[in-house]
XYZ file of C-alpha atoms in Angstrom:
480
model
C -30.812 17.498 -30.063
C -29.905 17.095 -34.178
C -30.855 13.631 -35.534
C -28.250 11.081 -35.745
C -27.772 7.889 -37.504
C -27.549 4.281 -36.044
C -23.747 4.306 -36.317
C -23.168 7.875 -35.062
C -25.571 7.001 -32.047
C -23.475 4.013 -31.232
C -20.295 5.905 -31.686
C -21.565 8.490 -29.276
C -22.427 5.890 -26.823
C -19.399 4.139 -27.007
C -17.541 7.398 -26.693
C -19.425 8.619 -23.488
C -18.586 5.119 -21.769
C -15.042 5.925 -22.447
C -14.944 9.030 -21.207
C -16.527 7.921 -18.036
C -14.393 5.080 -17.658
C -11.713 7.643 -17.579
C -13.037 9.527 -14.910
C -13.122 6.225 -12.841
C -16.538 5.026 -13.425
C -16.901 1.176 -13.233
C -18.726 0.423 -16.339
C -18.739 -3.061 -17.697
C -19.892 -4.375 -21.138
C -23.476 -5.510 -19.857
C -24.175 -1.938 -18.579
C -22.905 -1.019 -22.047
C -25.379 -2.953 -23.519
C -28.070 -2.207 -21.018
C -27.415 1.618 -22.387
C -27.628 0.528 -25.834
C -30.946 -1.334 -25.142
C -32.085 2.288 -23.465
C -31.272 4.102 -26.460
C -33.018 1.645 -28.698
C -36.479 1.946 -26.586
C -36.569 5.217 -25.751
C -34.756 6.978 -29.104
C -33.331 10.581 -29.240
C -36.731 12.466 -29.274
C -36.799 13.310 -25.365
C -33.254 14.309 -24.385
C -33.857 14.334 -21.036
C -35.675 11.331 -20.926
C -32.599 9.717 -22.627
C -30.417 11.190 -20.232
C -32.035 9.986 -17.118
C -32.530 6.229 -18.935
C -28.512 6.234 -19.870
C -27.725 7.415 -16.077
C -29.880 4.398 -14.596
C -28.225 2.048 -17.000
C -24.554 3.077 -16.470
C -24.270 4.703 -12.885
C -23.889 2.846 -9.561
C -24.560 5.572 -7.226
C -25.651 9.176 -7.051
C -22.546 10.751 -6.637
C -21.441 9.823 -10.340
C -24.246 11.768 -11.530
C -22.452 15.698 -11.853
C -19.667 13.886 -14.041
C -22.151 12.047 -16.022
C -24.151 15.109 -16.595
C -21.141 17.285 -17.746
C -19.803 14.282 -20.037
C -23.184 13.390 -21.469
C -23.671 17.206 -22.671
C -20.542 16.803 -24.566
C -21.475 13.545 -26.461
C -25.100 14.148 -26.729
C -25.442 18.049 -26.775
C -28.521 19.962 -27.267
C -27.298 21.279 -30.726
C -24.504 22.057 -33.088
C -22.837 25.215 -33.813
C -24.837 28.581 -33.130
C -28.333 27.930 -31.517
C -30.950 28.492 -33.965
C -32.395 31.497 -32.154
C -28.903 33.142 -32.527
C -28.735 32.790 -35.982
C -32.208 33.977 -36.835
C -31.420 37.125 -34.500
C -28.042 37.324 -33.774
C -26.901 39.956 -30.898
C -25.614 43.031 -31.807
C -21.577 42.697 -32.202
C -19.772 45.723 -30.911
C -17.621 47.505 -33.411
C -14.788 47.335 -30.559
C -14.521 43.599 -29.680
C -12.045 44.488 -26.761
C -13.539 45.027 -23.186
C -13.927 48.855 -22.303
C -11.370 50.433 -20.701
C -11.144 53.541 -17.976
C -15.104 53.539 -17.862
C -15.924 53.354 -21.233
C -19.389 52.685 -21.643
C -20.470 49.051 -22.939
C -24.078 49.081 -24.449
C -24.036 45.426 -25.324
C -22.838 44.381 -22.125
C -25.316 46.689 -20.159
C -28.202 45.448 -22.249
C -27.582 41.741 -21.802
C -27.300 42.517 -18.006
C -30.442 43.957 -18.061
C -32.442 41.422 -19.536
C -30.438 38.619 -17.343
C -31.970 40.636 -14.433
C -35.286 40.413 -15.741
C -34.880 36.830 -16.211
C -33.229 35.735 -13.189
C -35.965 37.828 -11.038
C -38.721 35.914 -13.156
C -36.854 32.267 -12.877
C -37.310 32.274 -16.387
C -35.071 29.271 -17.528
C -35.751 29.568 -21.073
C -34.868 33.082 -21.403
C -31.688 32.256 -19.304
C -30.753 29.429 -21.538
C -30.947 31.881 -24.672
C -28.935 34.198 -22.680
C -26.269 31.637 -22.098
C -25.956 30.940 -25.571
C -25.830 34.970 -26.297
C -23.046 35.663 -23.672
C -20.668 33.081 -25.131
C -21.735 34.079 -28.466
C -20.556 37.973 -27.699
C -18.122 37.516 -25.278
C -16.567 34.136 -25.274
C -14.556 33.867 -28.305
C -10.659 33.928 -27.999
C -8.002 33.294 -31.060
C -7.719 35.046 -34.325
C -8.267 32.265 -36.508
C -4.382 32.617 -38.183
C -3.406 29.753 -35.844
C -4.909 26.392 -36.196
C -6.358 25.217 -32.947
C -5.818 28.441 -31.367
C -9.651 29.533 -31.448
C -12.110 28.645 -28.792
C -14.675 29.491 -26.394
C -14.002 30.742 -22.994
C -17.005 30.643 -20.343
C -14.387 32.390 -17.878
C -13.738 35.403 -19.787
C -17.634 35.739 -20.771
C -18.521 35.322 -17.158
C -15.730 37.826 -16.296
C -17.012 40.439 -19.051
C -20.788 40.164 -17.413
C -19.931 39.870 -14.037
C -23.590 38.255 -12.881
C -22.567 37.858 -9.138
C -23.165 41.986 -9.302
C -26.613 41.877 -10.321
C -27.647 40.645 -6.970
C -28.604 43.954 -5.281
C -30.260 45.081 -8.497
C -32.761 41.655 -8.353
C -33.529 41.827 -4.755
C -34.634 45.597 -5.195
C -36.909 44.861 -8.125
C -38.684 42.001 -6.289
C -38.960 44.226 -3.073
C -40.677 46.726 -5.397
C -42.937 44.438 -7.156
C -45.795 43.097 -5.223
C -47.404 41.388 -7.762
C -44.487 39.047 -8.910
C -44.672 35.576 -9.516
C -43.391 33.001 -6.938
C -43.219 33.254 -3.273
C -44.752 35.892 -1.677
C -42.568 38.552 -0.217
C -43.607 37.785 3.299
C -43.367 34.245 2.878
C -39.504 34.511 2.389
C -36.810 36.330 4.859
C -34.558 38.888 2.934
C -31.579 36.203 3.566
C -33.628 33.179 2.081
C -34.418 35.516 -1.019
C -30.889 36.525 -1.214
C -29.974 32.737 -1.139
C -32.677 31.775 -3.683
C -31.196 34.510 -6.169
C -27.442 33.402 -5.882
C -28.696 29.804 -6.525
C -30.023 31.279 -9.626
C -26.962 33.273 -10.385
C -24.932 30.121 -9.926
C -27.051 27.795 -12.326
C -26.869 30.586 -14.843
C -23.116 30.347 -14.600
C -23.200 26.664 -14.831
C -25.426 27.161 -18.100
C -22.490 29.554 -19.768
C -19.952 27.111 -18.696
C -22.000 23.790 -20.478
C -22.468 26.343 -23.598
C -18.555 26.875 -23.683
C -17.657 23.485 -23.482
C -20.259 22.372 -26.000
C -18.610 24.576 -28.494
C -14.918 23.914 -27.675
C -16.045 19.861 -27.832
C -17.080 20.743 -31.435
C -13.628 22.257 -32.455
C -11.473 19.746 -30.207
C -13.541 16.730 -30.164
C -15.715 15.685 -26.860
C -13.267 12.815 -25.966
C -10.385 15.503 -25.231
C -12.624 17.884 -23.574
C -14.113 15.239 -21.478
C -10.699 14.252 -20.278
C -9.209 17.899 -19.312
C -12.552 20.125 -18.872
C -15.070 17.945 -16.748
C -14.798 18.001 -13.055
C -13.855 14.618 -11.166
C -16.379 13.070 -8.928
C -16.123 13.782 -5.064
C -14.098 10.529 -4.619
C -11.494 11.536 -7.009
C -10.781 15.071 -6.134
C -7.224 15.974 -5.307
C -6.984 16.680 -1.336
C -4.215 19.136 -1.881
C -5.910 20.948 -4.373
C -9.391 20.766 -3.242
C -11.111 24.420 -2.924
C -14.035 25.196 -0.028
C -16.647 23.695 -2.604
C -15.160 20.603 -3.292
C -13.915 19.973 0.695
C -17.586 20.235 1.475
C -18.577 17.979 -1.336
C -15.969 15.431 0.010
C -17.454 15.920 3.537
C -20.873 14.587 2.465
C -19.022 11.577 1.118
C -17.741 10.366 4.535
C -20.742 8.547 5.763
C -21.766 6.575 2.315
C -17.756 5.750 2.270
C -17.660 4.745 6.157
C -20.494 2.487 5.511
C -19.133 0.870 2.735
C -15.617 0.389 4.283
C -17.314 -1.230 7.305
C -19.038 -3.993 5.000
C -15.601 -4.865 3.430
C -13.726 -4.906 6.671
C -16.319 -6.978 8.220
C -15.945 -9.313 5.307
C -12.168 -9.519 5.863
C -12.830 -10.052 9.618
C -15.362 -12.995 8.926
C -12.854 -14.534 6.518
C -9.819 -14.230 9.175
C -11.854 -15.721 11.865
C -11.434 -19.160 10.142
C -7.822 -18.803 10.525
C -4.913 -20.969 8.984
C -5.251 -24.553 7.884
C -4.163 -27.080 10.896
C -2.151 -29.416 8.675
C -1.937 -31.993 11.540
C -5.685 -32.100 12.027
C -6.229 -31.754 8.393
C -3.895 -35.082 7.740
C -5.578 -36.698 10.387
C -9.004 -36.161 8.928
C -7.960 -37.360 5.620
C -7.391 -40.689 6.864
C -11.059 -41.642 6.655
C -10.943 -40.796 2.802
C -7.755 -42.695 1.757
C -5.070 -39.888 2.562
C -7.249 -37.494 0.273
C -7.603 -34.156 2.441
C -11.154 -33.420 1.260
C -12.102 -31.523 4.690
C -9.465 -29.309 5.908
C -9.248 -27.905 9.339
C -8.133 -24.790 10.897
C -6.992 -23.058 13.374
C -9.589 -20.968 14.921
C -8.688 -17.362 15.789
C -10.068 -15.424 18.989
C -12.585 -12.402 17.635
C -10.739 -9.313 18.163
C -10.874 -5.667 16.767
C -7.858 -3.872 16.552
C -6.833 -0.348 17.972
C -6.205 2.500 15.832
C -3.828 5.678 16.383
C -4.413 8.652 14.012
C -1.303 10.892 13.796
C -2.148 13.766 11.822
C -0.718 16.910 10.497
C -3.096 19.758 10.602
C -1.028 22.571 9.159
C -2.612 24.510 6.052
C -0.762 22.461 3.087
C -2.354 19.136 3.980
C -5.296 20.136 6.544
C -8.270 19.192 3.865
C -6.337 15.546 3.831
C -6.174 15.346 7.592
C -9.415 16.720 8.051
C -11.263 14.112 5.778
C -9.457 11.262 7.116
C -10.226 11.884 10.751
C -14.330 12.073 10.021
C -14.001 9.144 8.083
C -11.903 7.131 10.893
C -14.348 8.695 13.534
C -17.428 7.419 11.116
C -15.916 3.915 11.424
C -15.236 3.880 15.010
C -17.218 0.797 15.693
C -15.031 -1.194 13.277
C -12.164 -0.596 16.111
C -11.951 -1.485 19.710
C -10.147 1.786 20.406
C -9.751 4.926 18.142
C -7.461 7.639 19.399
C -6.220 10.999 17.410
C -3.292 12.863 17.538
C -2.811 16.317 15.417
C 0.416 18.092 15.294
C 1.845 21.199 13.120
C 5.177 21.004 15.455
C 3.745 20.181 18.672
C 1.464 17.252 19.413
C -1.815 16.818 21.203
C -4.569 14.640 21.738
C -7.985 15.725 19.742
C -9.984 12.606 19.937
C -12.711 14.497 22.099
C -12.533 17.651 19.915
C -13.174 15.476 16.928
C -16.114 13.898 18.556
C -17.568 16.975 19.496
C -16.977 18.523 15.981
C -19.302 16.069 14.264
C -22.277 18.650 14.476
C -20.122 21.142 12.391
C -17.426 19.322 10.384
C -16.499 22.197 8.290
C -14.722 23.795 11.214
C -13.027 20.782 12.872
C -9.462 21.839 11.288
C -9.965 25.589 12.642
C -11.197 24.096 16.133
C -8.290 22.108 16.368
C -5.685 24.968 15.581
C -7.331 27.278 17.932
C -7.862 24.642 21.111
C -5.453 22.380 20.655
C -1.579 23.034 21.515
C -0.495 21.791 18.118
C 1.923 24.792 17.601
C 4.935 25.810 19.477
C 6.669 29.081 18.630
C 6.058 28.879 14.878
C 3.458 27.844 12.398
C 5.372 25.611 9.938
C 5.681 22.003 10.255
C 8.217 20.091 11.936
C 7.748 16.461 11.704
C 10.823 15.441 13.794
C 9.806 17.672 16.851
C 5.901 16.305 16.501
C 7.248 12.674 16.395
C 9.529 13.237 18.939
C 7.239 14.506 21.179
C 4.483 11.745 20.570
C 7.143 8.967 21.438
C 8.081 10.697 24.769
C 4.604 11.576 25.962
C 1.908 9.522 24.139
C 3.587 6.047 23.454
C 1.241 4.437 25.752
C -1.642 4.809 23.249
C 0.642 2.371 20.985
C 0.130 -1.292 21.887
C 1.014 -4.742 20.154
C -2.587 -4.691 19.067
C -2.238 -0.986 17.392
C -2.269 0.222 13.837
C -0.763 3.744 13.622
C -1.439 5.473 10.772
C 0.552 8.878 9.987
C -1.010 11.368 7.695
C 1.126 14.027 5.797
C 3.055 15.421 3.115
C 6.480 14.916 5.093
C 7.770 18.162 3.962
C 9.764 18.997 7.203
C 11.303 22.631 6.255
C 14.496 20.987 6.240
C 14.503 20.265 9.741
C 15.646 17.040 11.557
C 13.275 14.242 10.623
C 13.919 12.263 14.172
C 14.179 8.806 12.485
C 14.535 7.414 15.882
C 11.269 8.772 17.328
C 9.492 6.902 14.278
C 11.317 3.795 15.009
C 10.362 3.387 18.627
C 6.499 4.412 17.291
C 7.139 1.469 14.927
C 8.779 -1.273 17.038
C 5.857 -0.632 19.818
C 2.911 -0.892 17.153
C 1.529 -3.995 15.248
C 1.607 -1.796 12.093
C 2.591 1.686 11.033
C 1.373 2.936 8.113
C 2.350 6.574 6.424
C -0.260 8.019 4.243
C 1.230 10.633 2.026
C -1.217 13.010 -0.011
C 1.562 14.050 -2.507
C 2.500 11.849 -5.849
C 5.449 9.533 -5.341
C 7.271 11.790 -7.986
C 7.368 14.850 -5.519
C 8.690 12.837 -2.646
C 12.320 13.555 -2.840
C 11.868 17.273 -3.901
C 12.503 20.780 -1.647
C 11.947 20.220 2.072
C 10.155 16.696 1.765
C 11.669 14.095 4.306
C 9.310 11.364 2.757
C 12.446 9.294 1.357
C 13.962 8.964 4.865
C 10.444 8.252 6.483
C 9.737 5.675 3.630
C 12.965 3.865 4.488
C 11.414 3.219 8.206
C 7.913 2.502 7.655
C 5.871 1.442 4.859
C 4.462 5.120 2.859
C 1.913 5.184 0.462
C 0.622 7.794 -1.890
C -3.090 8.898 -1.092
C -4.181 11.774 -3.351
C -8.098 11.451 -3.032
C -11.040 9.800 -1.027
C -11.077 6.717 -3.459
C -7.478 5.924 -2.873
C -8.104 6.344 0.734
C -10.918 3.789 1.054
C -8.879 1.258 -0.741
C -5.610 1.814 1.502
C -7.890 1.423 4.680
C -9.924 -1.384 3.351
C -6.699 -3.294 2.072
C -3.971 -2.366 4.901
C -5.637 -1.806 8.129
C -5.602 -5.158 10.405
C -8.853 -7.231 11.243
């Protein structure tokens, strides 16, 4: 990393803290002072040691490390501008900067692919880092320079030109033909394990290219702006509606840590609530011994008892990830409730409590199993909240009682069908509390085929777009 003066280092540290706060990390003045002390002790000579020290001072959980690393690389980059190795020996630039068309040869691309295949086969991290810089230098630049702010660097463009994923077969063939290669012996690894290892190396190289392009763009646009727009959020801030397969898998890994945290909060609320309300008559009677001053309040003690919980989940494609995560979270928190029953629907309603219990071993396939094994669809596959709520009210209302809290999970997009508000009123009249958790932002509730405003007039509706918000709502709303 390039040398920096005390003022520049302080500015980088405060910028790092502001960017991390923008991603939802709770970092206060005490943690910031600790981070400054870390920099004072460790200095800037060993970048990875500095990274570890700042992470220890600023972070509170392992789930925040991925965001921290990406933001750290922006404010404390490995270098500035073109890497020194590339300045000393720049890669050849083709006469035609445009991608070849119709099978025209691309010597530079072929040369970089050959070198990358060799580096990946040997697991040479230094060579891969140099190649990442060369790939971005050769293929990642866009813009003409004629318009201010139009130039930049694109990892997507560079990786699309290089196509490192297509090297898998070539690398595997080279490893099979080289019995004396470094690394694990061929007989110790099955073909599948070896292929997975090469895929991991390719993925790591893609991350290096992404980091290099992001670093260069940060020099042009400023690290604060890039940290806000180009750094992926932590798992608990991933939007349910836009999460991809890998992000949903990452979300599922946070279920049990989040469940433990919520269980602790609910248990604390339960202990506080067990004291009950102040008994005014007994408190005034006690105050006679202190001259009428109520120093020792008396309480009406509550009988301990855990509430019942019913989930009513839309498992259609648009909100399946949200319902999937919430069902797994509630299942993991089952000890906090005297009874938990889960019902799923698309346009018909079916109980899936047992399916959920059996699906703990393979949570990734939970939604698919519900769609395949439970009767949640009738003659079509489109959401119909009115029909689903009506079937629940007619056939499963015995699941709801005076101690039951009902959570309805869904975006309330009813495909312009009858919302059947009377069915929701019947459920609400029988339950202790009913809350509707909607994964869409409130600005969208009145658009298109959404019946959210009508349902929000009957029950309390809350926007719930990510795991952090879900945890906050569960800890605050559910009765104890």
